Coordinates of C-alpha atoms in Angstrom, one line a residue:
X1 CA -4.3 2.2 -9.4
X2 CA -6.6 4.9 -10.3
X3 CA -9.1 3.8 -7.4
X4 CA -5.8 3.9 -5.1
X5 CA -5.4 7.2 -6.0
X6 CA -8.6 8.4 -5.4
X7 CA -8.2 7.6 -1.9
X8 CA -5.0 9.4 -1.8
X9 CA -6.7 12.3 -2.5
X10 CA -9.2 11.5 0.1
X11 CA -6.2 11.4 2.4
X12 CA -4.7 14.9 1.2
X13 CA -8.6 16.6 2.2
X14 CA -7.9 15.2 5.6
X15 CA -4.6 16.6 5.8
X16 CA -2.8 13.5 5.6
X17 CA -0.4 12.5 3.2
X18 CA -1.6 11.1 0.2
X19 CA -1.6 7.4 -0.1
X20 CA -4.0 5.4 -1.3
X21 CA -4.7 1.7 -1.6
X22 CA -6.9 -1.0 -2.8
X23 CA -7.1 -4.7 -2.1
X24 CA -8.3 -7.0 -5.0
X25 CA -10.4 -10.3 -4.5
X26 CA -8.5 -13.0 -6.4
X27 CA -10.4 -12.9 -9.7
X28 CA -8.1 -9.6 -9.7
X29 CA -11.2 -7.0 -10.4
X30 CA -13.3 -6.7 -7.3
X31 CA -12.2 -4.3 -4.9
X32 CA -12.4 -6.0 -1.1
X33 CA -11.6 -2.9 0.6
X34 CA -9.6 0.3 0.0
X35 CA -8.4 2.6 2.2
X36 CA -6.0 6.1 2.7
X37 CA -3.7 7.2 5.2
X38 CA -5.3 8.5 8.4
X39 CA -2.7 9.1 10.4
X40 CA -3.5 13.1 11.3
X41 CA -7.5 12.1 11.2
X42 CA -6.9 9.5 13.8
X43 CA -4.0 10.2 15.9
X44 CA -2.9 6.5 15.1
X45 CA 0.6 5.9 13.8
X46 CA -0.6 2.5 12.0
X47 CA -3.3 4.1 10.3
X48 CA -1.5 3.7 7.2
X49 CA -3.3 3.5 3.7
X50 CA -2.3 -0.3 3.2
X51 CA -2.7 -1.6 7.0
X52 CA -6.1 0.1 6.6
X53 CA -7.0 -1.7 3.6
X54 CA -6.1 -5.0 4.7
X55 CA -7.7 -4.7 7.8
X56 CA -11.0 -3.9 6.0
X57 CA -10.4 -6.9 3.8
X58 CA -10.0 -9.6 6.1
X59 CA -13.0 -8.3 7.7
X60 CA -14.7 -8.3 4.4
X61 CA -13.5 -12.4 3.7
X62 CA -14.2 -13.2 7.6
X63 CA -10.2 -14.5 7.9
X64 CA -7.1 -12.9 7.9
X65 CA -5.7 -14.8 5.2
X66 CA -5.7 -12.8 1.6
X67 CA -4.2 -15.7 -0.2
X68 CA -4.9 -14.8 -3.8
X69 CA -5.4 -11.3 -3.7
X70 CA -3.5 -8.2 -4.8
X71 CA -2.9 -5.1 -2.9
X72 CA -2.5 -2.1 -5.1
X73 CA -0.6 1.5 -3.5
X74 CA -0.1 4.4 -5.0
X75 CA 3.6 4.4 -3.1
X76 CA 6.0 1.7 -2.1
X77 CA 5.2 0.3 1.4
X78 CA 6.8 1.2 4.1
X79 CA 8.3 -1.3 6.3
X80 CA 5.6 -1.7 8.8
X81 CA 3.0 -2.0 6.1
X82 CA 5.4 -4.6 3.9
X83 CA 5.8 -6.6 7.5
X84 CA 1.6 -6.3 6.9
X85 CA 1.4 -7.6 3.6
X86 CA 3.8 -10.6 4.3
X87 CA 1.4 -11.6 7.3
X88 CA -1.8 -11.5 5.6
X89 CA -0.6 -14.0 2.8
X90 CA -1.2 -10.8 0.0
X91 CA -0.1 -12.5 -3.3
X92 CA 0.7 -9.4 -5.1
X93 CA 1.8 -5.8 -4.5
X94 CA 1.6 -3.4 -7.0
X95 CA 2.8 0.0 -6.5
X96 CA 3.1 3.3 -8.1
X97 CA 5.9 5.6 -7.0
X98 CA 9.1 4.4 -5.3
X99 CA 10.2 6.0 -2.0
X100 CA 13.8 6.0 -1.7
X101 CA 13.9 7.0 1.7
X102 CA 11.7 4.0 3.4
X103 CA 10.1 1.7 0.7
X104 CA 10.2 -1.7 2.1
X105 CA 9.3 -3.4 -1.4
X106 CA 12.8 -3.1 -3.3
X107 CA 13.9 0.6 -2.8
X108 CA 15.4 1.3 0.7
X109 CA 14.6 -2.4 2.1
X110 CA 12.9 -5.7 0.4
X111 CA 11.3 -7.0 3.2
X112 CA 8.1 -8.8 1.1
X113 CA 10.9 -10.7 -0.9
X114 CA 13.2 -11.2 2.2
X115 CA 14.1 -15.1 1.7
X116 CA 13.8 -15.9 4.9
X117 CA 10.4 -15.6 5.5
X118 CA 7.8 -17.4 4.7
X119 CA 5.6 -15.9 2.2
X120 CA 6.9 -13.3 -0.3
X121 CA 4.5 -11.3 -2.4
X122 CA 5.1 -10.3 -6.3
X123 CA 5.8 -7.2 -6.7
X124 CA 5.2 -4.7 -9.6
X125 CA 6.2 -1.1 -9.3
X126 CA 5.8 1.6 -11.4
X127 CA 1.9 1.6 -12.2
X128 CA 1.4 5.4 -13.2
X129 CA 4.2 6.4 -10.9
X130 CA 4.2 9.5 -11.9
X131 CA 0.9 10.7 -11.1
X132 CA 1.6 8.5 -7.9
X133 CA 4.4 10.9 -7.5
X134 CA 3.1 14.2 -8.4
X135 CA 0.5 13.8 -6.0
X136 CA 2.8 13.5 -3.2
X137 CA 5.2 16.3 -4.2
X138 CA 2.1 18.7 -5.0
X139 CA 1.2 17.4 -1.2
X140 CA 5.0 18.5 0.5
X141 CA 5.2 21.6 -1.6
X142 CA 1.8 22.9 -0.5
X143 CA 3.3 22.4 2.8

């Protein structure tokens, strides 16, 4: 988590807000590919911290499955990005801080644990949701 939010600080230089994320090999300790929000950097609404790090990932593997791996945020996924994670085959999300107003992974929504689909993640929130948290408030109230 602490590598996830090192890129969410990376994403708060840029002006975006600050999410970070990580994708894990399966042996649970290499990092595959990380990645921050981009949106404002870009101009593209999907540039998301997680679909970034996926993307970078599969690229990184050569195939689009991530069987076996673990994605690690510093805040809940959204739905887009949950919709993400069940389509690459992640086996594990871990997150930091909850967002009540459009988490997709147990807060607002569960769409990685929606039943009827086909693949639904683990999912372990709360890893140093604080600092996941104070980040982002330090972020809005800067604002």
């Amino acid at each position: 988590m602490r590598l996830a939010l090192d890129e969410a600080r990376l994403a708060a230089r840029g002006g975006d807000v600050p999410v970070g994320a990580v994708v894990l090999a399966p042996d649970g300790t290499t990092v595959l590919a990380a990645g921050h929000n981009e949106r404002e950097a870009t101009g593209d609404p999907t540039a998301h911290a997680e679909v970034l790090a996926i993307r970078r990932a599969a690229a990184a593997l050569g195939e689009w499955r991530l069987s076996d791996c673990t994605l690690v945020v510093t805040l809940e996924p959204c739905t887009m990005c949950a919709g993400a994670l069940v389509q690459s085959r992640v086996d594990r999300v871990v997150y930091g801080a909850r967002d009540d107003k459009a988490g997709a992974a147990g807060s607002l929504w569960d769409v990685v644990r929606d039943r009827r689909l086909n693949h639904r993640p683990e999912v372990i929130e709360g890893v140093l949701a604080e600092d996941c948290a104070r980040l982002l408030t330090d972020f809005f109230r800067a604002r």
